Amino acid sequence: MAVNEPAPPRARRRARIAARIPRGYRPALHLAAPTALGAAALAAAVGLVDAVEPLELLAVPATLLLAFAFEWWAHRSVLHRRAPLLGALCERHEREHHLAFTADDMALRSARELWLVLMPPGSALLVLALLLPLAAAAGLLFSRDAALLGLATAMAFFVSYEWLHLAYHLPEGSAVHRIPGLARLREHHRRHHDPRLMKRWNFNVTVPLFDLVHGTRWSPRPRDGA
């Protein structure tokens, strides 16, 4: 007669985390709605652009630089430190995302675990609500077209962040992992999921530019192993 062995502690911990996912959660909607909103905002902003001057095109790389910098700062100083009034974000990130997905067990096991990978539902609306007054201010300081290009770039970055982060947590051997450059980015993020490294290293999720700038990009020495 077969004896059911108890699940190992890691499996029990992940099961407890997954049990907190709302019963009515719809993974496809959680992924599709922010993507659709981001794409619609991007298309609307680009559609309103009129007669862009060459100098105004600098709004695109400038916005990307700001986005990479904000991503690094928010990941380090909000998601891994208990900032005033934002402690719940740190709690969700460290006590759910990082405990469910460790450096040696990064892959989603079901679509429902998208709840543990994607930003909370409603984040896209919040991001857009925060960006609109910033874009209005940029329009006053610079130009209308520069502000619209910046808004479009910011929304493209938001959607890219969500999809890249999802790609890193897809099962090993996924066709997505054969996209050139993605394996290197995924490895950068996988190392961040080592509990010994997560509070100090590899905070950029998209492009590790500001990890390089701040000296927080960690990779093993050849003698340490991969």
PDB file of C-alpha atoms in Angstrom:
ATOM      1  CA  MET A   1       0.000   0.000   0.000  1.00  0.00           C
ATOM      2  CA  ALA A   2       1.474   3.324  -1.059  1.00  0.00           C
ATOM      3  CA  VAL A   3       2.108   5.864   1.647  1.00  0.00           C
ATOM      4  CA  ASN A   4       1.566   9.540   0.811  1.00  0.00           C
ATOM      5  CA  GLU A   5       4.724  11.370   1.777  1.00  0.00           C
ATOM      6  CA  PRO A   6       4.338  14.925   3.069  1.00  0.00           C
ATOM      7  CA  ALA A   7       5.157  17.669   0.594  1.00  0.00           C
ATOM      8  CA  PRO A   8       8.545  19.335   1.110  1.00  0.00           C
ATOM      9  CA  PRO A   9       8.512  22.706   2.936  1.00  0.00           C
ATOM     10  CA  ARG A  10       9.030  24.715  -0.250  1.00  0.00           C
ATOM     11  CA  ALA A  11       6.064  23.052  -1.954  1.00  0.00           C
ATOM     12  CA  ARG A  12       3.858  23.637   1.100  1.00  0.00           C
ATOM     13  CA  ARG A  13       4.919  27.293   1.235  1.00  0.00           C
ATOM     14  CA  ARG A  14       4.122  27.820  -2.432  1.00  0.00           C
ATOM     15  CA  ALA A  15       0.774  26.097  -2.020  1.00  0.00           C
ATOM     16  CA  ARG A  16      -0.083  28.429   0.887  1.00  0.00           C
ATOM     17  CA  ILE A  17       0.808  31.470  -1.212  1.00  0.00           C
ATOM     18  CA  ALA A  18      -1.209  30.208  -4.187  1.00  0.00           C
ATOM     19  CA  ALA A  19      -4.183  29.572  -1.894  1.00  0.00           C
ATOM     20  CA  ARG A  20      -4.392  33.325  -1.244  1.00  0.00           C
ATOM     21  CA  ILE A  21      -5.068  34.076  -4.924  1.00  0.00           C
ATOM     22  CA  PRO A  22      -8.722  35.272  -5.176  1.00  0.00           C
ATOM     23  CA  ARG A  23     -11.169  32.583  -6.237  1.00  0.00           C
ATOM     24  CA  GLY A  24     -12.591  34.630  -9.078  1.00  0.00           C
ATOM     25  CA  TYR A  25      -9.187  35.557 -10.486  1.00  0.00           C
ATOM     26  CA  ARG A  26      -9.013  35.579 -14.303  1.00  0.00           C
ATOM     27  CA  PRO A  27      -5.388  35.335 -15.495  1.00  0.00           C
ATOM     28  CA  ALA A  28      -6.138  36.138 -19.137  1.00  0.00           C
ATOM     29  CA  LEU A  29      -7.916  39.356 -18.153  1.00  0.00           C
ATOM     30  CA  HIS A  30      -5.102  40.308 -15.762  1.00  0.00           C
ATOM     31  CA  LEU A  31      -2.623  40.076 -18.646  1.00  0.00           C
ATOM     32  CA  ALA A  32      -4.792  41.425 -21.463  1.00  0.00           C
ATOM     33  CA  ALA A  33      -6.368  44.474 -19.799  1.00  0.00           C
ATOM     34  CA  PRO A  34      -3.157  46.367 -18.892  1.00  0.00           C
ATOM     35  CA  THR A  35      -1.659  45.478 -22.268  1.00  0.00           C
ATOM     36  CA  ALA A  36      -4.728  46.765 -24.092  1.00  0.00           C
ATOM     37  CA  LEU A  37      -4.846  49.951 -22.009  1.00  0.00           C
ATOM     38  CA  GLY A  38      -1.135  50.566 -22.507  1.00  0.00           C
ATOM     39  CA  ALA A  39      -1.389  49.963 -26.259  1.00  0.00           C
ATOM     40  CA  ALA A  40      -4.433  52.216 -26.523  1.00  0.00           C
ATOM     41  CA  ALA A  41      -2.749  55.043 -24.604  1.00  0.00           C
ATOM     42  CA  LEU A  42       0.388  54.656 -26.702  1.00  0.00           C
ATOM     43  CA  ALA A  43      -1.593  54.712 -29.953  1.00  0.00           C
ATOM     44  CA  ALA A  44      -3.639  57.710 -28.832  1.00  0.00           C
ATOM     45  CA  ALA A  45      -0.531  59.677 -27.856  1.00  0.00           C
ATOM     46  CA  VAL A  46       1.241  58.899 -31.120  1.00  0.00           C
ATOM     47  CA  GLY A  47      -1.916  59.709 -33.070  1.00  0.00           C
ATOM     48  CA  LEU A  48      -2.021  63.191 -31.539  1.00  0.00           C
ATOM     49  CA  VAL A  49       1.581  63.976 -32.461  1.00  0.00           C
ATOM     50  CA  ASP A  50       1.827  66.581 -35.191  1.00  0.00           C
ATOM     51  CA  ALA A  51       4.894  67.828 -37.089  1.00  0.00           C
ATOM     52  CA  VAL A  52       7.574  66.541 -34.729  1.00  0.00           C
ATOM     53  CA  GLU A  53      10.806  68.517 -34.717  1.00  0.00           C
ATOM     54  CA  PRO A  54      14.072  66.500 -34.610  1.00  0.00           C
ATOM     55  CA  LEU A  55      14.910  67.847 -31.160  1.00  0.00           C
ATOM     56  CA  GLU A  56      11.563  66.650 -29.823  1.00  0.00           C
ATOM     57  CA  LEU A  57      12.528  63.052 -30.659  1.00  0.00           C
ATOM     58  CA  LEU A  58      14.934  63.217 -27.723  1.00  0.00           C
ATOM     59  CA  ALA A  59      11.845  62.759 -25.539  1.00  0.00           C
ATOM     60  CA  VAL A  60      11.961  59.036 -26.372  1.00  0.00           C
ATOM     61  CA  PRO A  61      15.466  58.190 -25.061  1.00  0.00           C
ATOM     62  CA  ALA A  62      15.067  60.691 -22.202  1.00  0.00           C
ATOM     63  CA  THR A  63      11.863  58.981 -21.053  1.00  0.00           C
ATOM     64  CA  LEU A  64      13.470  55.551 -21.330  1.00  0.00           C
ATOM     65  CA  LEU A  65      16.381  56.676 -19.173  1.00  0.00           C
ATOM     66  CA  LEU A  66      13.981  58.003 -16.553  1.00  0.00           C
ATOM     67  CA  ALA A  67      11.981  54.767 -16.716  1.00  0.00           C
ATOM     68  CA  PHE A  68      15.062  52.574 -16.206  1.00  0.00           C
ATOM     69  CA  ALA A  69      16.151  54.790 -13.309  1.00  0.00           C
ATOM     70  CA  PHE A  70      12.697  54.696 -11.687  1.00  0.00           C
ATOM     71  CA  GLU A  71      12.461  50.932 -12.135  1.00  0.00           C
ATOM     72  CA  TRP A  72      15.808  50.471 -10.340  1.00  0.00           C
ATOM     73  CA  TRP A  73      14.903  52.869  -7.535  1.00  0.00           C
ATOM     74  CA  ALA A  74      11.387  51.506  -6.950  1.00  0.00           C
ATOM     75  CA  HIS A  75      12.549  47.889  -6.955  1.00  0.00           C
ATOM     76  CA  ARG A  76      15.374  48.610  -4.513  1.00  0.00           C
ATOM     77  CA  SER A  77      13.803  51.216  -2.245  1.00  0.00           C
ATOM     78  CA  VAL A  78      10.098  50.288  -2.244  1.00  0.00           C
ATOM     79  CA  LEU A  79       9.787  46.586  -3.079  1.00  0.00           C
ATOM     80  CA  HIS A  80      12.728  45.515  -0.909  1.00  0.00           C
ATOM     81  CA  ARG A  81      12.572  48.130   1.835  1.00  0.00           C
ATOM     82  CA  ARG A  82       9.594  49.054   3.969  1.00  0.00           C
ATOM     83  CA  ALA A  83       9.066  52.639   2.860  1.00  0.00           C
ATOM     84  CA  PRO A  84       6.531  54.745   4.824  1.00  0.00           C
ATOM     85  CA  LEU A  85       2.938  54.083   3.648  1.00  0.00           C
ATOM     86  CA  LEU A  86       4.198  51.559   1.069  1.00  0.00           C
ATOM     87  CA  GLY A  87       5.017  48.621   3.308  1.00  0.00           C
ATOM     88  CA  ALA A  88       2.277  46.492   1.753  1.00  0.00           C
ATOM     89  CA  LEU A  89       4.100  46.572  -1.586  1.00  0.00           C
ATOM     90  CA  CYS A  90       7.267  45.251   0.031  1.00  0.00           C
ATOM     91  CA  GLU A  91       5.256  42.609   1.870  1.00  0.00           C
ATOM     92  CA  ARG A  92       3.568  41.421  -1.330  1.00  0.00           C
ATOM     93  CA  HIS A  93       6.805  41.386  -3.292  1.00  0.00           C
ATOM     94  CA  GLU A  94       9.062  39.665  -0.758  1.00  0.00           C
ATOM     95  CA  ARG A  95       6.526  37.454   1.000  1.00  0.00           C
ATOM     96  CA  GLU A  96       4.681  36.306  -2.102  1.00  0.00           C
ATOM     97  CA  HIS A  97       6.641  36.796  -5.329  1.00  0.00           C
ATOM     98  CA  HIS A  98      10.096  35.986  -3.945  1.00  0.00           C
ATOM     99  CA  LEU A  99       8.945  33.125  -1.745  1.00  0.00           C
ATOM    100  CA  ALA A 100       6.965  31.529  -4.577  1.00  0.00           C
ATOM    101  CA  PHE A 101       9.725  31.938  -7.173  1.00  0.00           C
ATOM    102  CA  THR A 102      13.281  31.209  -6.103  1.00  0.00           C
ATOM    103  CA  ALA A 103      16.456  31.263  -8.178  1.00  0.00           C
ATOM    104  CA  ASP A 104      16.276  27.511  -8.755  1.00  0.00           C
ATOM    105  CA  ASP A 105      12.491  27.391  -9.254  1.00  0.00           C
ATOM    106  CA  MET A 106      11.477  30.377 -11.381  1.00  0.00           C
ATOM    107  CA  ALA A 107       8.770  28.903 -13.582  1.00  0.00           C
ATOM    108  CA  LEU A 108       5.034  29.392 -13.365  1.00  0.00           C
ATOM    109  CA  ARG A 109       3.186  26.182 -12.587  1.00  0.00           C
ATOM    110  CA  SER A 110      -0.234  27.397 -13.651  1.00  0.00           C
ATOM    111  CA  ALA A 111      -1.869  30.400 -15.279  1.00  0.00           C
ATOM    112  CA  ARG A 112      -3.296  31.401 -11.896  1.00  0.00           C
ATOM    113  CA  GLU A 113       0.220  32.163 -10.700  1.00  0.00           C
ATOM    114  CA  LEU A 114       0.206  35.180 -13.011  1.00  0.00           C
ATOM    115  CA  TRP A 115      -1.264  36.874  -9.923  1.00  0.00           C
ATOM    116  CA  LEU A 116       2.161  36.490  -8.320  1.00  0.00           C
ATOM    117  CA  VAL A 117       4.132  37.804 -11.329  1.00  0.00           C
ATOM    118  CA  LEU A 118       2.188  40.670 -12.888  1.00  0.00           C
ATOM    119  CA  MET A 119       1.638  44.026 -11.238  1.00  0.00           C
ATOM    120  CA  PRO A 120      -1.564  44.217  -9.164  1.00  0.00           C
ATOM    121  CA  PRO A 121      -4.780  44.655 -11.165  1.00  0.00           C
ATOM    122  CA  GLY A 122      -5.465  48.321 -11.742  1.00  0.00           C
ATOM    123  CA  SER A 123      -1.779  49.240 -11.914  1.00  0.00           C
ATOM    124  CA  ALA A 124      -2.051  50.275 -15.554  1.00  0.00           C
ATOM    125  CA  LEU A 125      -4.814  52.749 -14.726  1.00  0.00           C
ATOM    126  CA  LEU A 126      -2.797  54.108 -11.816  1.00  0.00           C
ATOM    127  CA  VAL A 127       0.317  54.482 -13.980  1.00  0.00           C
ATOM    128  CA  LEU A 128      -1.659  56.297 -16.672  1.00  0.00           C
ATOM    129  CA  ALA A 129      -3.289  58.564 -14.068  1.00  0.00           C
ATOM    130  CA  LEU A 130       0.148  59.501 -12.731  1.00  0.00           C
ATOM    131  CA  LEU A 131       1.651  60.001 -16.187  1.00  0.00           C
ATOM    132  CA  LEU A 132      -1.044  62.334 -17.540  1.00  0.00           C
ATOM    133  CA  PRO A 133      -0.244  65.294 -15.238  1.00  0.00           C
ATOM    134  CA  LEU A 134       3.470  64.695 -15.803  1.00  0.00           C
ATOM    135  CA  ALA A 135       2.867  64.791 -19.548  1.00  0.00           C
ATOM    136  CA  ALA A 136       0.849  67.998 -19.151  1.00  0.00           C
ATOM    137  CA  ALA A 137       3.722  69.579 -17.227  1.00  0.00           C
ATOM    138  CA  ALA A 138       6.207  68.425 -19.877  1.00  0.00           C
ATOM    139  CA  GLY A 139       3.994  70.000 -22.521  1.00  0.00           C
ATOM    140  CA  LEU A 140       4.242  73.331 -20.730  1.00  0.00           C
ATOM    141  CA  LEU A 141       7.994  73.065 -20.151  1.00  0.00           C
ATOM    142  CA  PHE A 142       8.990  71.704 -23.548  1.00  0.00           C
ATOM    143  CA  SER A 143       6.381  71.129 -26.253  1.00  0.00           C
ATOM    144  CA  ARG A 144       3.130  69.293 -26.852  1.00  0.00           C
ATOM    145  CA  ASP A 145       4.694  66.757 -29.233  1.00  0.00           C
ATOM    146  CA  ALA A 146       7.623  66.064 -26.908  1.00  0.00           C
ATOM    147  CA  ALA A 147       5.158  65.410 -24.070  1.00  0.00           C
ATOM    148  CA  LEU A 148       3.090  63.059 -26.228  1.00  0.00           C
ATOM    149  CA  LEU A 149       6.176  61.130 -27.317  1.00  0.00           C
ATOM    150  CA  GLY A 150       7.237  60.849 -23.689  1.00  0.00           C
ATOM    151  CA  LEU A 151       3.801  59.562 -22.687  1.00  0.00           C
ATOM    152  CA  ALA A 152       3.811  56.996 -25.497  1.00  0.00           C
ATOM    153  CA  THR A 153       7.294  55.824 -24.513  1.00  0.00           C
ATOM    154  CA  ALA A 154       6.350  55.509 -20.848  1.00  0.00           C
ATOM    155  CA  MET A 155       3.333  53.356 -21.658  1.00  0.00           C
ATOM    156  CA  ALA A 156       5.418  51.210 -24.015  1.00  0.00           C
ATOM    157  CA  PHE A 157       7.898  50.726 -21.181  1.00  0.00           C
ATOM    158  CA  PHE A 158       5.127  49.703 -18.776  1.00  0.00           C
ATOM    159  CA  VAL A 159       3.803  47.038 -21.155  1.00  0.00           C
ATOM    160  CA  SER A 160       7.336  45.845 -21.964  1.00  0.00           C
ATOM    161  CA  TYR A 161       8.088  45.500 -18.254  1.00  0.00           C
ATOM    162  CA  GLU A 162       5.045  43.288 -17.713  1.00  0.00           C
ATOM    163  CA  TRP A 163       5.753  41.040 -20.691  1.00  0.00           C
ATOM    164  CA  LEU A 164       9.484  40.741 -20.033  1.00  0.00           C
ATOM    165  CA  HIS A 165       8.909  39.864 -16.381  1.00  0.00           C
ATOM    166  CA  LEU A 166       6.356  37.271 -17.441  1.00  0.00           C
ATOM    167  CA  ALA A 167       8.821  35.834 -19.973  1.00  0.00           C
ATOM    168  CA  TYR A 168      11.438  35.337 -17.260  1.00  0.00           C
ATOM    169  CA  HIS A 169       8.977  33.217 -15.284  1.00  0.00           C
ATOM    170  CA  LEU A 170       7.829  30.977 -18.125  1.00  0.00           C
ATOM    171  CA  PRO A 171       8.851  27.304 -17.929  1.00  0.00           C
ATOM    172  CA  GLU A 172      12.309  26.247 -19.071  1.00  0.00           C
ATOM    173  CA  GLY A 173      12.481  25.509 -22.772  1.00  0.00           C
ATOM    174  CA  SER A 174       9.735  27.966 -23.690  1.00  0.00           C
ATOM    175  CA  ALA A 175      10.024  29.197 -27.269  1.00  0.00           C
ATOM    176  CA  VAL A 176      10.061  32.750 -25.891  1.00  0.00           C
ATOM    177  CA  HIS A 177      13.431  32.053 -24.275  1.00  0.00           C
ATOM    178  CA  ARG A 178      14.976  31.667 -27.741  1.00  0.00           C
ATOM    179  CA  ILE A 179      14.434  35.370 -28.484  1.00  0.00           C
ATOM    180  CA  PRO A 180      17.934  36.874 -28.897  1.00  0.00           C
ATOM    181  CA  GLY A 181      19.144  38.505 -25.692  1.00  0.00           C
ATOM    182  CA  LEU A 182      16.268  37.260 -23.539  1.00  0.00           C
ATOM    183  CA  ALA A 183      18.242  34.448 -21.935  1.00  0.00           C
ATOM    184  CA  ARG A 184      20.812  36.947 -20.644  1.00  0.00           C
ATOM    185  CA  LEU A 185      18.116  39.239 -19.222  1.00  0.00           C
ATOM    186  CA  ARG A 186      16.347  36.275 -17.644  1.00  0.00           C
ATOM    187  CA  GLU A 187      19.569  35.151 -15.987  1.00  0.00           C
ATOM    188  CA  HIS A 188      20.101  38.652 -14.596  1.00  0.00           C
ATOM    189  CA  HIS A 189      16.644  38.488 -13.021  1.00  0.00           C
ATOM    190  CA  ARG A 190      17.035  34.866 -11.887  1.00  0.00           C
ATOM    191  CA  ARG A 191      20.077  35.828  -9.828  1.00  0.00           C
ATOM    192  CA  HIS A 192      18.029  38.534  -8.129  1.00  0.00           C
ATOM    193  CA  HIS A 193      15.696  35.771  -6.911  1.00  0.00           C
ATOM    194  CA  ASP A 194      18.467  34.264  -4.799  1.00  0.00           C
ATOM    195  CA  PRO A 195      17.451  35.265  -1.224  1.00  0.00           C
ATOM    196  CA  ARG A 196      21.091  36.079  -0.470  1.00  0.00           C
ATOM    197  CA  LEU A 197      21.213  38.613  -3.315  1.00  0.00           C
ATOM    198  CA  MET A 198      17.737  40.080  -3.641  1.00  0.00           C
ATOM    199  CA  LYS A 199      18.170  43.059  -1.303  1.00  0.00           C
ATOM    200  CA  ARG A 200      21.437  44.255  -2.838  1.00  0.00           C
ATOM    201  CA  TRP A 201      21.741  43.168  -6.455  1.00  0.00           C
ATOM    202  CA  ASN A 202      20.123  43.129  -9.922  1.00  0.00           C
ATOM    203  CA  PHE A 203      17.193  45.485  -9.431  1.00  0.00           C
ATOM    204  CA  ASN A 204      16.546  46.376 -13.069  1.00  0.00           C
ATOM    205  CA  VAL A 205      14.030  43.970 -14.601  1.00  0.00           C
ATOM    206  CA  THR A 206      14.092  45.254 -18.179  1.00  0.00           C
ATOM    207  CA  VAL A 207      17.542  46.573 -19.126  1.00  0.00           C
ATOM    208  CA  PRO A 208      20.174  46.471 -16.339  1.00  0.00           C
ATOM    209  CA  LEU A 209      21.433  49.957 -17.148  1.00  0.00           C
ATOM    210  CA  PHE A 210      21.144  51.447 -13.672  1.00  0.00           C
ATOM    211  CA  ASP A 211      22.456  48.297 -12.048  1.00  0.00           C
ATOM    212  CA  LEU A 212      25.608  49.073 -14.031  1.00  0.00           C
ATOM    213  CA  VAL A 213      25.477  52.759 -13.098  1.00  0.00           C
ATOM    214  CA  HIS A 214      25.075  52.053  -9.367  1.00  0.00           C
ATOM    215  CA  GLY A 215      27.321  49.001  -9.234  1.00  0.00           C
ATOM    216  CA  THR A 216      24.486  46.660  -8.251  1.00  0.00           C
ATOM    217  CA  ARG A 217      24.791  44.236 -11.162  1.00  0.00           C
ATOM    218  CA  TRP A 218      25.898  40.883  -9.775  1.00  0.00           C
ATOM    219  CA  SER A 219      27.253  37.996 -11.801  1.00  0.00           C
ATOM    220  CA  PRO A 220      29.345  35.094 -10.494  1.00  0.00           C
ATOM    221  CA  ARG A 221      33.086  34.921 -11.006  1.00  0.00           C
ATOM    222  CA  PRO A 222      34.117  31.953 -13.153  1.00  0.00           C
ATOM    223  CA  ARG A 223      35.374  30.054 -10.090  1.00  0.00           C
ATOM    224  CA  ASP A 224      32.019  30.601  -8.307  1.00  0.00           C
ATOM    225  CA  GLY A 225      30.009  28.746 -10.915  1.00  0.00           C
ATOM    226  CA  ALA A 226      27.003  29.992 -12.873  1.00  0.00           C
TER     227      ALA A 226
END
